[in-house]
Amino acid sequence: MKANEEETTCFFLFLSQAGRGTVKAQSGFNANNDAETLYKAMKGLGTNEATILQLLTARSNAQRQQIKAAFKTLHGKDLVSELKSELGGKLETLIVAMMATPVMFDVTSLRNAIKGAGTNEKVLIEILASRTQNEIREIIKTYKQGENVCSLVYVVCSCCAQALFNAGEKKFGTDEDQFITILGNRSAEHLRRVFDAYMKLSGHQIEESIQRETSGGLRDVLLAVVKCARSVPAYLAECLYNSLKGAGTDDATLIRIMVSRSEIDLLDIRAEFRKSFATSLHNMIKNDTTGDYCKTLLLLCGGDDA
């Protein structure tokens, strides 16, 4: 497939995903009215958390940005700072995440993942494997130390290519640079055809080779790339399930996926979750979280598929 054909495929895939989110823009939206409602919910003694969470989950991210601007104009205060001072704990983290633009939310998540002594590879893998090429370009553009993210993206792609090269070199004499080109610059549709061809040549799925030939973090990177090429919603449904299963909750992953996909494909993620795990995302959230934090997540979830 030629480059322009791949771009056309990606465009129609984007169109097919449009409207698959659970959060929609509110018709008849008025930023000033919403800013006033939030101001009243936070002024005086006590905070009306119910008003805050119900309003913000019923507005698109673009509308939330307009509310932030209106709040600043009307009251001379930063809305996010006010929310931080009035809320606390996991609810605060969730609401603040919802107030960031999508690209800034990803950039902040990546920055937090690579700062300090250790690197949270799980966050890097999840974000970089599941975002489109255009989204990654926007992340790099927005990130103030863009060369670090560029290096990070290259490392992920190079790791994938190296593992496949090592696994396939003896059989096919594969060129390492070709693998880097394929994994770093091809559409998901193209990769799916590569995987089908691999199946015909080797007699087994590419995931089997990855499981057999690699281990640890490298295996996680490779499997994430393949899973996202096959189905981003299925991959993220698995990530959500892992964040909720067992003792304790991985709230950072839960918040990151629920917020970042709420306007993109959360309906598809819910469907994949129900199909793969014989329970609904709504039900697991309800059983694993509490209070206004739980209520906000359920509003983002948008319904139960039980």
CSV table of C-alpha atoms in Angstrom, one decimal:
chain,number,residue,atom,x,y,z
A,1,MET,CA,0.0,0.0,0.0
A,2,LYS,CA,1.3,3.4,-0.9
A,3,ALA,CA,1.8,6.2,1.7
A,4,ASN,CA,-1.2,8.3,0.5
A,5,GLU,CA,-3.4,5.2,0.5
A,6,GLU,CA,-2.3,4.5,4.1
A,7,GLU,CA,-3.2,8.0,5.1
A,8,THR,CA,-6.6,7.6,3.6
A,9,THR,CA,-7.1,4.4,5.5
A,10,CYS,CA,-6.1,6.1,8.7
A,11,PHE,CA,-8.4,9.0,8.0
A,12,PHE,CA,-11.4,6.7,7.5
A,13,LEU,CA,-10.4,4.8,10.6
A,14,PHE,CA,-10.4,8.1,12.5
A,15,LEU,CA,-13.9,8.9,11.2
A,16,SER,CA,-15.2,5.5,12.2
A,17,GLN,CA,-13.9,6.1,15.8
A,18,ALA,CA,-15.5,9.6,15.9
A,19,GLY,CA,-18.5,9.5,18.2
A,20,ARG,CA,-17.3,6.4,20.0
A,21,GLY,CA,-16.6,8.3,23.2
A,22,THR,CA,-18.9,8.4,26.2
A,23,VAL,CA,-18.4,12.2,26.7
A,24,LYS,CA,-20.0,14.5,24.2
A,25,ALA,CA,-20.0,18.2,23.8
A,26,GLN,CA,-23.1,19.8,25.4
A,27,SER,CA,-25.5,21.5,23.1
A,28,GLY,CA,-26.5,25.0,24.1
A,29,PHE,CA,-23.2,25.3,26.0
A,30,ASN,CA,-22.5,28.6,27.8
A,31,ALA,CA,-19.0,28.9,29.3
A,32,ASN,CA,-19.9,31.9,31.5
A,33,ASN,CA,-22.9,30.1,33.0
A,34,ASP,CA,-20.8,27.0,33.7
A,35,ALA,CA,-18.0,29.1,35.3
A,36,GLU,CA,-20.6,30.7,37.6
A,37,THR,CA,-22.0,27.4,38.6
A,38,LEU,CA,-18.6,26.1,39.5
A,39,TYR,CA,-17.8,29.3,41.4
A,40,LYS,CA,-20.9,29.0,43.5
A,41,ALA,CA,-20.2,25.3,44.1
A,42,MET,CA,-16.8,26.2,45.6
A,43,LYS,CA,-17.4,29.5,47.5
A,44,GLY,CA,-18.2,29.7,51.2
A,45,LEU,CA,-18.0,26.9,53.7
A,46,GLY,CA,-18.0,23.4,52.1
A,47,THR,CA,-17.8,22.3,48.5
A,48,ASN,CA,-20.6,21.0,46.3
A,49,GLU,CA,-18.7,18.1,44.8
A,50,ALA,CA,-21.8,16.7,43.1
A,51,THR,CA,-22.3,19.8,41.1
A,52,ILE,CA,-18.6,19.9,40.0
A,53,LEU,CA,-18.4,16.3,38.9
A,54,GLN,CA,-21.8,16.3,37.2
A,55,LEU,CA,-21.0,19.4,35.2
A,56,LEU,CA,-17.5,18.6,34.2
A,57,THR,CA,-18.2,15.0,33.0
A,58,ALA,CA,-21.0,16.4,30.9
A,59,ARG,CA,-18.8,18.8,28.9
A,60,SER,CA,-16.2,18.0,26.3
A,61,ASN,CA,-12.6,18.8,26.9
A,62,ALA,CA,-12.7,21.7,24.5
A,63,GLN,CA,-15.7,23.1,26.5
A,64,ARG,CA,-13.8,22.6,29.7
A,65,GLN,CA,-11.0,24.8,28.3
A,66,GLN,CA,-13.5,27.5,27.5
A,67,ILE,CA,-14.9,27.2,31.1
A,68,LYS,CA,-11.4,27.7,32.4
A,69,ALA,CA,-10.9,30.9,30.3
A,70,ALA,CA,-14.4,32.2,31.4
A,71,PHE,CA,-13.7,31.5,35.1
A,72,LYS,CA,-10.4,33.5,34.8
A,73,THR,CA,-12.2,36.4,33.1
A,74,LEU,CA,-15.1,36.5,35.5
A,75,HIS,CA,-13.3,35.9,38.8
A,76,GLY,CA,-9.6,36.6,38.1
A,77,LYS,CA,-8.7,33.1,39.4
A,78,ASP,CA,-7.3,29.9,37.9
A,79,LEU,CA,-10.1,27.3,37.9
A,80,VAL,CA,-7.7,24.4,38.2
A,81,SER,CA,-6.0,25.9,41.2
A,82,GLU,CA,-9.4,26.5,42.8
A,83,LEU,CA,-10.5,22.9,42.2
A,84,LYS,CA,-7.2,21.7,43.7
A,85,SER,CA,-7.8,23.8,46.9
A,86,GLU,CA,-11.4,22.5,47.2
A,87,LEU,CA,-11.0,18.9,46.4
A,88,GLY,CA,-8.7,16.2,47.6
A,89,GLY,CA,-7.3,12.7,47.1
A,90,LYS,CA,-8.2,10.6,44.1
A,91,LEU,CA,-11.2,12.9,43.1
A,92,GLU,CA,-8.8,15.8,42.9
A,93,THR,CA,-6.4,13.9,40.7
A,94,LEU,CA,-9.2,12.7,38.4
A,95,ILE,CA,-10.8,16.2,38.0
A,96,VAL,CA,-7.5,17.9,37.4
A,97,ALA,CA,-6.7,15.3,34.7
A,98,MET,CA,-10.0,16.1,33.1
A,99,MET,CA,-9.1,19.8,33.0
A,100,ALA,CA,-5.9,19.3,31.0
A,101,THR,CA,-5.9,19.3,27.2
A,102,PRO,CA,-5.4,15.8,25.8
A,103,VAL,CA,-1.9,16.5,24.6
A,104,MET,CA,-0.9,18.1,27.8
A,105,PHE,CA,-2.3,15.2,29.8
A,106,ASP,CA,-0.2,12.8,27.8
A,107,VAL,CA,2.9,15.0,28.1
A,108,THR,CA,2.5,15.3,31.9
A,109,SER,CA,2.0,11.6,32.2
A,110,LEU,CA,5.2,10.9,30.1
A,111,ARG,CA,7.2,13.5,32.1
A,112,ASN,CA,6.1,12.0,35.4
A,113,ALA,CA,7.0,8.5,34.1
A,114,ILE,CA,10.6,9.4,33.2
A,115,LYS,CA,11.5,11.8,36.0
A,116,GLY,CA,13.3,10.8,39.1
A,117,ALA,CA,15.5,7.7,39.7
A,118,GLY,CA,13.4,5.2,37.9
A,119,THR,CA,11.3,5.0,34.7
A,120,ASN,CA,7.8,3.8,34.7
A,121,GLU,CA,8.0,1.8,31.5
A,122,LYS,CA,4.3,0.7,31.8
A,123,VAL,CA,3.1,4.3,31.3
A,124,LEU,CA,5.5,4.9,28.4
A,125,ILE,CA,4.5,1.7,26.6
A,126,GLU,CA,0.8,2.3,27.1
A,127,ILE,CA,0.8,5.9,25.8
A,128,LEU,CA,3.3,5.5,22.9
A,129,ALA,CA,1.9,2.2,21.7
A,130,SER,CA,-1.8,3.3,21.7
A,131,ARG,CA,-1.5,6.8,20.3
A,132,THR,CA,-1.6,7.6,16.6
A,133,GLN,CA,1.4,8.9,14.7
A,134,ASN,CA,-0.2,12.4,14.6
A,135,GLU,CA,-0.8,12.3,18.4
A,136,ILE,CA,2.8,11.3,19.0
A,137,ARG,CA,4.0,14.2,16.8
A,138,GLU,CA,1.8,16.6,18.9
A,139,ILE,CA,3.3,15.1,22.1
A,140,ILE,CA,6.8,15.7,20.8
A,141,LYS,CA,5.9,19.2,19.7
A,142,THR,CA,4.4,20.2,23.0
A,143,TYR,CA,7.0,18.6,25.2
A,144,LYS,CA,9.4,21.4,26.2
A,145,GLN,CA,12.4,19.0,26.1
A,146,GLY,CA,11.2,17.4,22.9
A,147,GLU,CA,14.5,15.7,22.2
A,148,ASN,CA,13.9,13.4,25.2
A,149,VAL,CA,10.6,12.3,23.9
A,150,CYS,CA,12.0,11.9,20.4
A,151,SER,CA,14.7,9.6,21.9
A,152,LEU,CA,12.1,7.8,23.9
A,153,VAL,CA,9.9,7.1,20.8
A,154,TYR,CA,13.0,5.9,18.9
A,155,VAL,CA,14.1,3.6,21.7
A,156,VAL,CA,10.6,2.0,21.8
A,157,CYS,CA,10.6,1.5,18.0
A,158,SER,CA,14.2,0.3,18.0
A,159,CYS,CA,13.5,-2.2,20.8
A,160,CYS,CA,10.6,-3.6,18.8
A,161,ALA,CA,12.6,-3.8,15.7
A,162,GLN,CA,15.6,-5.4,17.4
A,163,ALA,CA,13.5,-8.1,19.0
A,164,LEU,CA,11.8,-9.0,15.7
A,165,PHE,CA,15.1,-8.9,13.9
A,166,ASN,CA,16.7,-11.3,16.3
A,167,ALA,CA,13.7,-13.6,16.2
A,168,GLY,CA,13.5,-13.6,12.4
A,169,GLU,CA,17.0,-13.1,11.2
A,170,LYS,CA,17.9,-16.8,10.9
A,171,LYS,CA,14.8,-17.7,8.9
A,172,PHE,CA,14.3,-14.7,6.7
A,173,GLY,CA,17.6,-12.7,6.7
A,174,THR,CA,15.6,-9.7,7.8
A,175,ASP,CA,17.2,-6.2,7.7
A,176,GLU,CA,17.1,-4.4,11.1
A,177,ASP,CA,16.6,-1.0,9.5
A,178,GLN,CA,13.6,-2.3,7.6
A,179,PHE,CA,12.0,-3.4,10.9
A,180,ILE,CA,12.6,0.0,12.4
A,181,THR,CA,11.0,1.6,9.3
A,182,ILE,CA,8.0,-0.8,9.4
A,183,LEU,CA,7.2,-0.5,13.1
A,184,GLY,CA,8.0,3.2,13.4
A,185,ASN,CA,6.3,4.5,10.3
A,186,ARG,CA,3.6,2.2,9.1
A,187,SER,CA,-0.1,2.4,9.8
A,188,ALA,CA,-1.9,-0.2,12.0
A,189,GLU,CA,-3.6,-1.5,8.9
A,190,HIS,CA,-0.3,-2.1,7.2
A,191,LEU,CA,1.1,-3.8,10.4
A,192,ARG,CA,-2.0,-6.1,10.5
A,193,ARG,CA,-1.1,-7.3,7.0
A,194,VAL,CA,2.5,-7.8,8.0
A,195,PHE,CA,1.3,-9.9,10.9
A,196,ASP,CA,-1.0,-11.9,8.6
A,197,ALA,CA,2.0,-12.5,6.3
A,198,TYR,CA,4.1,-13.6,9.2
A,199,MET,CA,1.5,-16.1,10.2
A,200,LYS,CA,1.5,-17.6,6.7
A,201,LEU,CA,5.3,-17.8,6.6
A,202,SER,CA,5.9,-19.1,10.1
A,203,GLY,CA,2.7,-21.0,10.9
A,204,HIS,CA,2.1,-19.2,14.1
A,205,GLN,CA,1.0,-15.8,15.3
A,206,ILE,CA,3.6,-13.1,15.9
A,207,GLU,CA,2.6,-12.9,19.5
A,208,GLU,CA,3.8,-16.5,20.0
A,209,SER,CA,7.3,-15.6,18.7
A,210,ILE,CA,7.4,-12.6,21.0
A,211,GLN,CA,6.5,-14.7,24.0
A,212,ARG,CA,9.0,-17.3,23.1
A,213,GLU,CA,11.9,-15.1,22.0
A,214,THR,CA,11.8,-12.2,24.4
A,215,SER,CA,11.1,-11.4,28.1
A,216,GLY,CA,10.6,-8.6,30.6
A,217,GLY,CA,10.1,-5.1,29.5
A,218,LEU,CA,11.1,-5.7,25.9
A,219,ARG,CA,8.4,-8.4,25.6
A,220,ASP,CA,5.9,-5.9,27.1
A,221,VAL,CA,6.8,-3.3,24.5
A,222,LEU,CA,6.5,-5.7,21.6
A,223,LEU,CA,3.2,-7.2,22.7
A,224,ALA,CA,1.8,-3.7,23.2
A,225,VAL,CA,2.7,-2.6,19.7
A,226,VAL,CA,1.2,-5.8,18.2
A,227,LYS,CA,-2.0,-5.6,20.4
A,228,CYS,CA,-2.5,-1.9,19.5
A,229,ALA,CA,-2.0,-2.6,15.8
A,230,ARG,CA,-4.7,-5.3,16.1
A,231,SER,CA,-7.1,-3.3,18.3
A,232,VAL,CA,-6.4,-0.3,20.6
A,233,PRO,CA,-9.7,-0.7,22.4
A,234,ALA,CA,-8.9,-4.3,23.2
A,235,TYR,CA,-5.5,-3.4,24.5
A,236,LEU,CA,-6.7,-0.6,26.7
A,237,ALA,CA,-9.6,-2.8,28.0
A,238,GLU,CA,-6.9,-5.3,29.1
A,239,CYS,CA,-5.0,-2.5,30.8
A,240,LEU,CA,-8.1,-1.3,32.6
A,241,TYR,CA,-8.9,-4.9,33.8
A,242,ASN,CA,-5.4,-5.2,35.1
A,243,SER,CA,-5.7,-1.9,37.0
A,244,LEU,CA,-8.9,-3.1,38.7
A,245,LYS,CA,-8.3,-6.8,39.3
A,246,GLY,CA,-7.0,-8.3,42.6
A,247,ALA,CA,-6.2,-6.5,45.8
A,248,GLY,CA,-5.8,-2.8,45.4
A,249,THR,CA,-6.4,-0.5,42.4
A,250,ASP,CA,-3.9,1.0,40.0
A,251,ASP,CA,-5.7,4.4,40.2
A,252,ALA,CA,-3.1,6.2,38.0
A,253,THR,CA,-3.8,3.8,35.0
A,254,LEU,CA,-7.5,3.8,35.7
A,255,ILE,CA,-7.6,7.6,35.6
A,256,ARG,CA,-5.3,7.9,32.6
A,257,ILE,CA,-7.3,5.6,30.4
A,258,MET,CA,-10.8,6.7,31.5
A,259,VAL,CA,-9.9,10.4,30.9
A,260,SER,CA,-7.8,10.1,27.7
A,261,ARG,CA,-10.3,7.8,25.9
A,262,SER,CA,-13.6,9.3,27.1
A,263,GLU,CA,-14.1,11.2,23.9
A,264,ILE,CA,-12.4,8.8,21.5
A,265,ASP,CA,-13.3,5.1,21.9
A,266,LEU,CA,-14.5,4.3,25.5
A,267,LEU,CA,-17.6,2.7,24.1
A,268,ASP,CA,-15.5,0.3,22.1
A,269,ILE,CA,-13.2,-0.3,25.2
A,270,ARG,CA,-16.3,-1.1,27.2
A,271,ALA,CA,-17.5,-3.6,24.6
A,272,GLU,CA,-14.1,-5.3,24.4
A,273,PHE,CA,-13.9,-5.4,28.2
A,274,ARG,CA,-17.3,-7.1,28.4
A,275,LYS,CA,-16.3,-9.6,25.7
A,276,SER,CA,-13.0,-10.5,27.2
A,277,PHE,CA,-13.6,-10.6,30.9
A,278,ALA,CA,-17.3,-11.7,31.4
A,279,THR,CA,-18.1,-8.6,33.5
A,280,SER,CA,-18.6,-4.9,32.7
A,281,LEU,CA,-16.1,-2.1,33.2
A,282,HIS,CA,-18.9,-0.2,35.0
A,283,ASN,CA,-19.4,-3.1,37.4
A,284,MET,CA,-15.7,-3.4,38.2
A,285,ILE,CA,-15.3,0.3,38.8
A,286,LYS,CA,-18.3,0.3,41.1
A,287,ASN,CA,-17.0,-2.6,43.1
A,288,ASP,CA,-13.4,-1.3,43.3
A,289,THR,CA,-13.8,2.4,44.0
A,290,THR,CA,-15.8,4.6,46.4
A,291,GLY,CA,-17.4,8.0,47.0
A,292,ASP,CA,-17.3,10.9,44.6
A,293,TYR,CA,-14.3,9.4,42.9
A,294,CYS,CA,-16.4,6.4,42.0
A,295,LYS,CA,-19.3,8.5,40.9
A,296,THR,CA,-17.1,10.5,38.5
A,297,LEU,CA,-15.5,7.5,37.0
A,298,LEU,CA,-19.0,5.9,36.4
A,299,LEU,CA,-20.2,9.1,34.7
A,300,LEU,CA,-17.1,9.0,32.4
A,301,CYS,CA,-17.9,5.3,31.8
A,302,GLY,CA,-21.3,6.3,30.6
A,303,GLY,CA,-23.2,3.1,31.2
A,304,ASP,CA,-23.2,-0.6,32.2
A,305,ASP,CA,-22.8,-3.4,29.7
A,306,ALA,CA,-23.8,-6.2,32.2
